[in-house]
Short mmCIF file of C-alpha atoms in Angstrom, two decimals:
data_model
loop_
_atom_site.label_atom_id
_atom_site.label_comp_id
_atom_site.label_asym_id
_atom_site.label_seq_id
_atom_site.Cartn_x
_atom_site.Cartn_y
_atom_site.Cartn_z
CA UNK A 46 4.20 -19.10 -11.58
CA UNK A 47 5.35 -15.76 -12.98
CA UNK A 48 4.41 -12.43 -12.62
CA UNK A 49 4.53 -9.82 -14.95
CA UNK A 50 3.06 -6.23 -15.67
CA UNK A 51 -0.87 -6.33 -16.19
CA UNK A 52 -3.20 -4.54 -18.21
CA UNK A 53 -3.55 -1.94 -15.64
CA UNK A 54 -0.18 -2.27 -13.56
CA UNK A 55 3.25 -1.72 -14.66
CA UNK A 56 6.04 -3.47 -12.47
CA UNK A 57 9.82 -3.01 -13.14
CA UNK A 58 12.11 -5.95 -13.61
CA UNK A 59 13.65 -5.95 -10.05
CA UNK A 60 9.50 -5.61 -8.68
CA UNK A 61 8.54 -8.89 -10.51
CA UNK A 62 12.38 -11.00 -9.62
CA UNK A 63 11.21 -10.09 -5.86
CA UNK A 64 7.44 -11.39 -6.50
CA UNK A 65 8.82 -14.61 -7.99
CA UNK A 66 11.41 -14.94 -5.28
CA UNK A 67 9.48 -14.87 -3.03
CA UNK A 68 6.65 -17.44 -4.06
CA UNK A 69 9.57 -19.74 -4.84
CA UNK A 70 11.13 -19.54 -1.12
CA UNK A 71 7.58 -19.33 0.48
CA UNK A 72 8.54 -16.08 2.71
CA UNK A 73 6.56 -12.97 2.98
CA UNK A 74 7.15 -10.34 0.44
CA UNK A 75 7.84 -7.38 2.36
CA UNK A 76 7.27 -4.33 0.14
CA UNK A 77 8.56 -0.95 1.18
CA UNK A 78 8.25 2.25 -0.46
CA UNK A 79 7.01 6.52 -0.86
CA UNK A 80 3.05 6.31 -0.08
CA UNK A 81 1.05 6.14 -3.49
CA UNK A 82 4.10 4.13 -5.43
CA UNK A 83 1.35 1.04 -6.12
CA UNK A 84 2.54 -1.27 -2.91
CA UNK A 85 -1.18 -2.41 -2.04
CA UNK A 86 -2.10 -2.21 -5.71
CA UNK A 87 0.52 -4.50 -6.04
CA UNK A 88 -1.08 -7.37 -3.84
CA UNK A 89 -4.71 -7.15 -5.59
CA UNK A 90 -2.81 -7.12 -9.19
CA UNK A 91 -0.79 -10.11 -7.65
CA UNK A 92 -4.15 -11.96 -7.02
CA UNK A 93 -6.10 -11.31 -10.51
CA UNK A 94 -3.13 -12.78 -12.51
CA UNK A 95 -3.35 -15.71 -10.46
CA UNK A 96 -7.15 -15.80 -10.77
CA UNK A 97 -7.21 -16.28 -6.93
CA UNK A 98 -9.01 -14.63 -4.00
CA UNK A 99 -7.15 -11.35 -2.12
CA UNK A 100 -7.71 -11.39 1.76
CA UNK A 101 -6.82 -8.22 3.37
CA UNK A 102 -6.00 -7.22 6.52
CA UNK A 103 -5.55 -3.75 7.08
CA UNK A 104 -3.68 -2.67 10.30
CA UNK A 105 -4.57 0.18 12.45
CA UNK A 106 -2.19 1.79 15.54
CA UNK A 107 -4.82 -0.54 17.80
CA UNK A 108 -4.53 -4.03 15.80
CA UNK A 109 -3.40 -6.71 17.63
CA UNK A 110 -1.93 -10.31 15.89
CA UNK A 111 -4.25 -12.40 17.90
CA UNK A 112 -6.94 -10.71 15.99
CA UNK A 113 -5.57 -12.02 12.64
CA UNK A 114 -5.86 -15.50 13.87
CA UNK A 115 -9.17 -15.56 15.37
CA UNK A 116 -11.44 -13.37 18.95
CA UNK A 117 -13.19 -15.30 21.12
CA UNK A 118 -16.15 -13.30 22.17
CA UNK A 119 -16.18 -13.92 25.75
CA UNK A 120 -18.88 -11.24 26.76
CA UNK A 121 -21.31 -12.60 24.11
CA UNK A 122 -21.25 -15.92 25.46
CA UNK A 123 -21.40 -14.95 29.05
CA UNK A 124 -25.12 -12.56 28.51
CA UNK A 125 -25.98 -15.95 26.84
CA UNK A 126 -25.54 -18.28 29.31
CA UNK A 127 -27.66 -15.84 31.43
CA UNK A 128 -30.38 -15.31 29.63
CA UNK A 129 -30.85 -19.07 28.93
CA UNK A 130 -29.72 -19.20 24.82
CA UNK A 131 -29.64 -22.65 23.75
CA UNK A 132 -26.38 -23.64 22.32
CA UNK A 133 -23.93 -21.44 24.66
CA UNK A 134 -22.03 -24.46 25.49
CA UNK A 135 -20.39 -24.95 22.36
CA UNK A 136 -17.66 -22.23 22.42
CA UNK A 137 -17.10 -22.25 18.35
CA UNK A 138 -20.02 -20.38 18.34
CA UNK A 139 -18.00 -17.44 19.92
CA UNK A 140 -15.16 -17.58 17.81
CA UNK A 141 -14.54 -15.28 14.98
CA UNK A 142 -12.09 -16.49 12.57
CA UNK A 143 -9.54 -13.71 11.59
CA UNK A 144 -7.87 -12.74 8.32
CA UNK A 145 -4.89 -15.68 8.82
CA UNK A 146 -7.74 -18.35 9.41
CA UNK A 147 -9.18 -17.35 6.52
CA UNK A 148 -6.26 -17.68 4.25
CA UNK A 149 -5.25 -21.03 5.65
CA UNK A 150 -8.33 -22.66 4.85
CA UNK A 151 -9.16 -21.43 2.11
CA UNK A 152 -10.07 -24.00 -1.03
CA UNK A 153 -6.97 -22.91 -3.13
CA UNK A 154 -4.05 -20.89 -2.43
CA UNK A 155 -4.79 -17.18 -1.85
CA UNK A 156 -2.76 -14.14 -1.73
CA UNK A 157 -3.31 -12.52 1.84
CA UNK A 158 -2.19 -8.67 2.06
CA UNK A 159 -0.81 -7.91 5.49
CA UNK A 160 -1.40 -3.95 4.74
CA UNK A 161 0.53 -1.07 6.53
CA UNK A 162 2.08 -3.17 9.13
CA UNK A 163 3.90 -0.32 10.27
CA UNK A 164 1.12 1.22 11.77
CA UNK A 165 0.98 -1.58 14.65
CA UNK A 166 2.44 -1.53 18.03
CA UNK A 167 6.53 -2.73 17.39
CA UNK A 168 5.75 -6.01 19.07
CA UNK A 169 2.89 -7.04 16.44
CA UNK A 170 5.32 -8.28 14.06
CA UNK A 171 7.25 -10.62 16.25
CA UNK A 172 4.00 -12.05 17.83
CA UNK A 173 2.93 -13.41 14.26
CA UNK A 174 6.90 -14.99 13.51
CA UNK A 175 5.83 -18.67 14.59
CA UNK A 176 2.21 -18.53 12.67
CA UNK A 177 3.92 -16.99 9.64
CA UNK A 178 7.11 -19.51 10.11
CA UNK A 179 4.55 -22.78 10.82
CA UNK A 180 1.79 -21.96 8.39
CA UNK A 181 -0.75 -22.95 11.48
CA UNK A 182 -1.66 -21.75 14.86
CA UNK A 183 -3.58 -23.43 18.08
CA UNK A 184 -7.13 -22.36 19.05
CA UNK A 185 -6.75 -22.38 22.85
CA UNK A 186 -11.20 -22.39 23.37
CA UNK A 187 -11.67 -25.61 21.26
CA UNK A 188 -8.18 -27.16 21.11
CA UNK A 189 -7.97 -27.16 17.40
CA UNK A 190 -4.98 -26.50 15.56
CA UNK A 191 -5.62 -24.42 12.33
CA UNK A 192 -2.89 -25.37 9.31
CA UNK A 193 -2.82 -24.07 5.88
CA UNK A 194 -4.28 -26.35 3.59
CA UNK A 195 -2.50 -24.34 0.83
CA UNK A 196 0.42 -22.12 1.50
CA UNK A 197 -0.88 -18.25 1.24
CA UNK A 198 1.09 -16.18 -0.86
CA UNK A 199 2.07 -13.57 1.79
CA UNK A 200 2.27 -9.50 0.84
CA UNK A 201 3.23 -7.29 3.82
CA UNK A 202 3.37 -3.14 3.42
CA UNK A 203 5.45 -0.55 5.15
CA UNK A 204 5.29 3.13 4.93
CA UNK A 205 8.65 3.16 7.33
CA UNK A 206 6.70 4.65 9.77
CA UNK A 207 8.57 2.74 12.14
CA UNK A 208 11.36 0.19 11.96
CA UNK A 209 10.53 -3.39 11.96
CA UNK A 210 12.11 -5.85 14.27
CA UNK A 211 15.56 -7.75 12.89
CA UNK A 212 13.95 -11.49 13.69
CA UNK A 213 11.15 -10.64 11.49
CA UNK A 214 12.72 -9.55 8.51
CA UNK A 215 15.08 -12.56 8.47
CA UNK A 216 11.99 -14.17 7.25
CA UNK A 217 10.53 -11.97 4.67
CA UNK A 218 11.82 -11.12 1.19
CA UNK A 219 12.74 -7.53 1.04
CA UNK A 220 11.75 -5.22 -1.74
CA UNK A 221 11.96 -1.30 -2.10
CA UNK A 222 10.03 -0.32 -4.62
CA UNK A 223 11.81 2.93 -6.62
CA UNK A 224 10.14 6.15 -7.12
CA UNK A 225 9.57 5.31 -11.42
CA UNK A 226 11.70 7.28 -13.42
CA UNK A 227 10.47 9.37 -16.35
CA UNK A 228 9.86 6.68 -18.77
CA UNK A 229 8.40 4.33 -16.29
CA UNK A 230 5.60 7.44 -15.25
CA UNK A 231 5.00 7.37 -18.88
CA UNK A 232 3.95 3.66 -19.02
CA UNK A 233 1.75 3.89 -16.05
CA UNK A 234 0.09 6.96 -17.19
CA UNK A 235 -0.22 5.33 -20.73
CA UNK A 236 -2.06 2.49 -18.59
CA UNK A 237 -4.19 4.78 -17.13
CA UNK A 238 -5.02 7.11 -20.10
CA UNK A 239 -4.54 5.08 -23.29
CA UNK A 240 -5.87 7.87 -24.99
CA UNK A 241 -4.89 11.07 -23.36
CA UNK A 242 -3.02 13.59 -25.54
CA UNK A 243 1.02 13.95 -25.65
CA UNK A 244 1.10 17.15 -24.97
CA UNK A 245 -0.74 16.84 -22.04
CA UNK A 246 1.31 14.27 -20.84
CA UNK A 247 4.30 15.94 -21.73
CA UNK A 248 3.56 19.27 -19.84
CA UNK A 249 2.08 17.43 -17.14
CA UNK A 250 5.27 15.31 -16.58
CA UNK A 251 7.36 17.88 -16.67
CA UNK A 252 5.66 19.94 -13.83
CA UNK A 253 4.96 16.66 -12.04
CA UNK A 254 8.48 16.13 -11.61
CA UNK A 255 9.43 20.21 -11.57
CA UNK A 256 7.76 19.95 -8.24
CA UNK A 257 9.19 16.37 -6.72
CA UNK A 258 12.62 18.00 -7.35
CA UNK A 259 11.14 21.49 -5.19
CA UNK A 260 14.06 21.57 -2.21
CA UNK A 261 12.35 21.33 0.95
CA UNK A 262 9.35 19.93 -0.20
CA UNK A 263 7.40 17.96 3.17
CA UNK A 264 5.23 15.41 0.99
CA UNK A 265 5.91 15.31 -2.84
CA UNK A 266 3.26 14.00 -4.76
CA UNK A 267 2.96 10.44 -5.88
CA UNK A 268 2.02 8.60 -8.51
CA UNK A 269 -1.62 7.81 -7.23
CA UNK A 270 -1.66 12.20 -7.55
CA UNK A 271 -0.06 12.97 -10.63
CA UNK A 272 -3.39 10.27 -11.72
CA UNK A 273 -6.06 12.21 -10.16
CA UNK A 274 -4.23 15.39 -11.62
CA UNK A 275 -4.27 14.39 -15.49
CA UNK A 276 -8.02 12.93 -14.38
CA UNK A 277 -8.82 16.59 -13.31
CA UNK A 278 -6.69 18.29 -16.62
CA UNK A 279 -8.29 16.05 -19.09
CA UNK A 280 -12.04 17.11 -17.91
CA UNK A 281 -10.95 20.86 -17.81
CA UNK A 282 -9.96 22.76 -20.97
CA UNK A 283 -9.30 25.88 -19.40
CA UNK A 284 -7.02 23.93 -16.90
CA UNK A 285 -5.18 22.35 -19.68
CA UNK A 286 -4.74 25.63 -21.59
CA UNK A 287 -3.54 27.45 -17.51
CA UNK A 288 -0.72 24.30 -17.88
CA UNK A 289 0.16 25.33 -21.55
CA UNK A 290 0.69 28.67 -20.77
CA UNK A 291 2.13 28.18 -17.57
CA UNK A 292 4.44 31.00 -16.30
CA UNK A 293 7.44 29.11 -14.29
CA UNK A 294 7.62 31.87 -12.25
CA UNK A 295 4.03 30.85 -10.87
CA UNK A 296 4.11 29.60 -7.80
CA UNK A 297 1.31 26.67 -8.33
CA UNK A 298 -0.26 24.60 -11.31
CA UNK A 299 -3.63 24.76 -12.04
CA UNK A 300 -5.70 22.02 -10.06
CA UNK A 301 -2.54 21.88 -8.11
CA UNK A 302 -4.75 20.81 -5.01
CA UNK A 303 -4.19 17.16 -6.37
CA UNK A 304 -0.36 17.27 -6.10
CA UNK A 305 0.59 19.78 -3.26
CA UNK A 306 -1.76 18.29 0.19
CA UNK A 307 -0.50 21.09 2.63
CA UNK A 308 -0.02 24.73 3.26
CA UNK A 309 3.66 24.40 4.50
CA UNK A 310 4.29 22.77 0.94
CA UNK A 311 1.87 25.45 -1.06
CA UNK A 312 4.18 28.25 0.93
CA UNK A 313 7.28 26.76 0.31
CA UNK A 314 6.51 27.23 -3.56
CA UNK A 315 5.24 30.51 -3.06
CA UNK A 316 8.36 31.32 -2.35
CA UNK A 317 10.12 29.75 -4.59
CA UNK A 318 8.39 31.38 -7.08
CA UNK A 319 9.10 34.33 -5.24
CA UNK A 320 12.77 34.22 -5.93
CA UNK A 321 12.35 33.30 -9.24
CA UNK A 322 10.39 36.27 -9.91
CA UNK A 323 12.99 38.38 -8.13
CA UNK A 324 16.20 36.93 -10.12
CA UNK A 325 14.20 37.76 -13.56
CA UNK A 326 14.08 41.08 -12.67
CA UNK A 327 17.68 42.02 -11.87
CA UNK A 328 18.45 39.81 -14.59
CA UNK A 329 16.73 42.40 -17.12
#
């Protein structure tokens, strides 16, 4: 197995050496990286060029890792056994298999998405190092021991909200994936827009990055924005003409409510218009 770019995802050279890597030592691909750089995309790409299924499990601030293995539904089976429900004896009936049971017995080898881990309590990670290490995990209720039939093909995410514990990245493959550079944007916009105009593009870039590069800036906008910008530009003609004609000394682009998502940002290049305005008038 390799994996390369797809019709509708560009990955860099070092992006697609970490994929492989990882497949080939069997370790979690943990995938870092600025919000909107293409780190879930990255998992559901992963899975169409394998022609496999994509289980995810998204993690909130409340997820526990027991619930990626399986919940016993205690209360259920209790308000059963008292109202006389045939069948409450068999506890499987009160299990719910989680996203991990799911992936290991699967029919073929699936990738499983492990999305925004992050976002859990700092002991989640270490309570799923033996499951992830084993590839199988005991069910307590029935005594059953749950084992991969076919190894998943592990993606994790992190936004960095918080750092992860050292004992569980010894056992994933790291990978940071790089704001894309200039030519890189181009690609993935070129994916996205095979037939948008270069001049568009060109203007749009430009400003796109003009506003990444804004000192101070609290969230710059990603890639995901800059493609619901040109979306927005290439329905509008008067918005495309408002980016021709752009005045730099303007403090926001037209549509800009796709790039810039809050007012401390919006001031910030107020201002810095602002100045700019100010220095081109002592400068005449």
């Amino acid at each position: 197995m390799a994996f390369e770019s797809t019709s509708s995802y560009i990955a860099t050279d070092a992006l697609k050496q970490a994929v492989n890597a990882a497949v080939v030592l069997e370790r979690p691909l943990l995938i870092k990286g600025e919000p909107g750089t293409g780190k879930t995309l990255l998992a559901e790409e992963l899975a169409e060029s394998l022609d496999t299924q994509l289980i995810t499990w998204h993690i909130k601030s409340s997820t526990k890792a027991a619930q990626g293995l399986y919940e016993y539904d205690a209360v259920s089976r209790l308000r059963d056994s008292q109202l006389g429900v045939e069948g409450v004896e068999n506890v499987a009936h009160y299990i719910k298999p989680g996203k991990l049971w799911e992936a290991f017995t699967a029919n073929k080898r699936v990738v499983l998405l492990i999305d925004e881990i992050d976002k859990a309590d700092i002991e989640f990670p270490n309570d799923l190092l033996q499951e992830l290490d084993r590839m199988e995990f005991h069910v307590y209720e029935t005594g059953e021991t749950i084992r991969a039939e076919q190894r998943p093909i592990i993606v994790i995410t992190s936004n960095n909200e918080k750092e992860l514990p050292d004992a569980f990245l010894r056992r994933c493959f790291f990978h940071y994936i790089e704001f894309p550079d200039r030519e890189t944007m181009q690609a993935i916009v070129d994916v996205h827009f095979p037939d948008i105009a270069p001049k568009l593009v060109g203007e749009a870039l430009e400003v796109f990055f003009e506003l990444r590069d804004a000192p101070g800036l609290k969230k710059k906008p990603s890639t995901s924005e800059l493609v619901d910008w040109l979306k927005l530009l290439m329905a509008d003609n008067i918005a495309q003409e408002a980016l021709y004609s752009r005045d730099p000394a303007k403090a926001l682009p037209p549509m800009a409510g796709a790039l810039v998502k809050n007012e401390q940002d919006t001031q910030l290049l107020e201002r810095l218009a602002f100045m700019l305005r100010r220095q081109k008038g002592r400068g005449r």
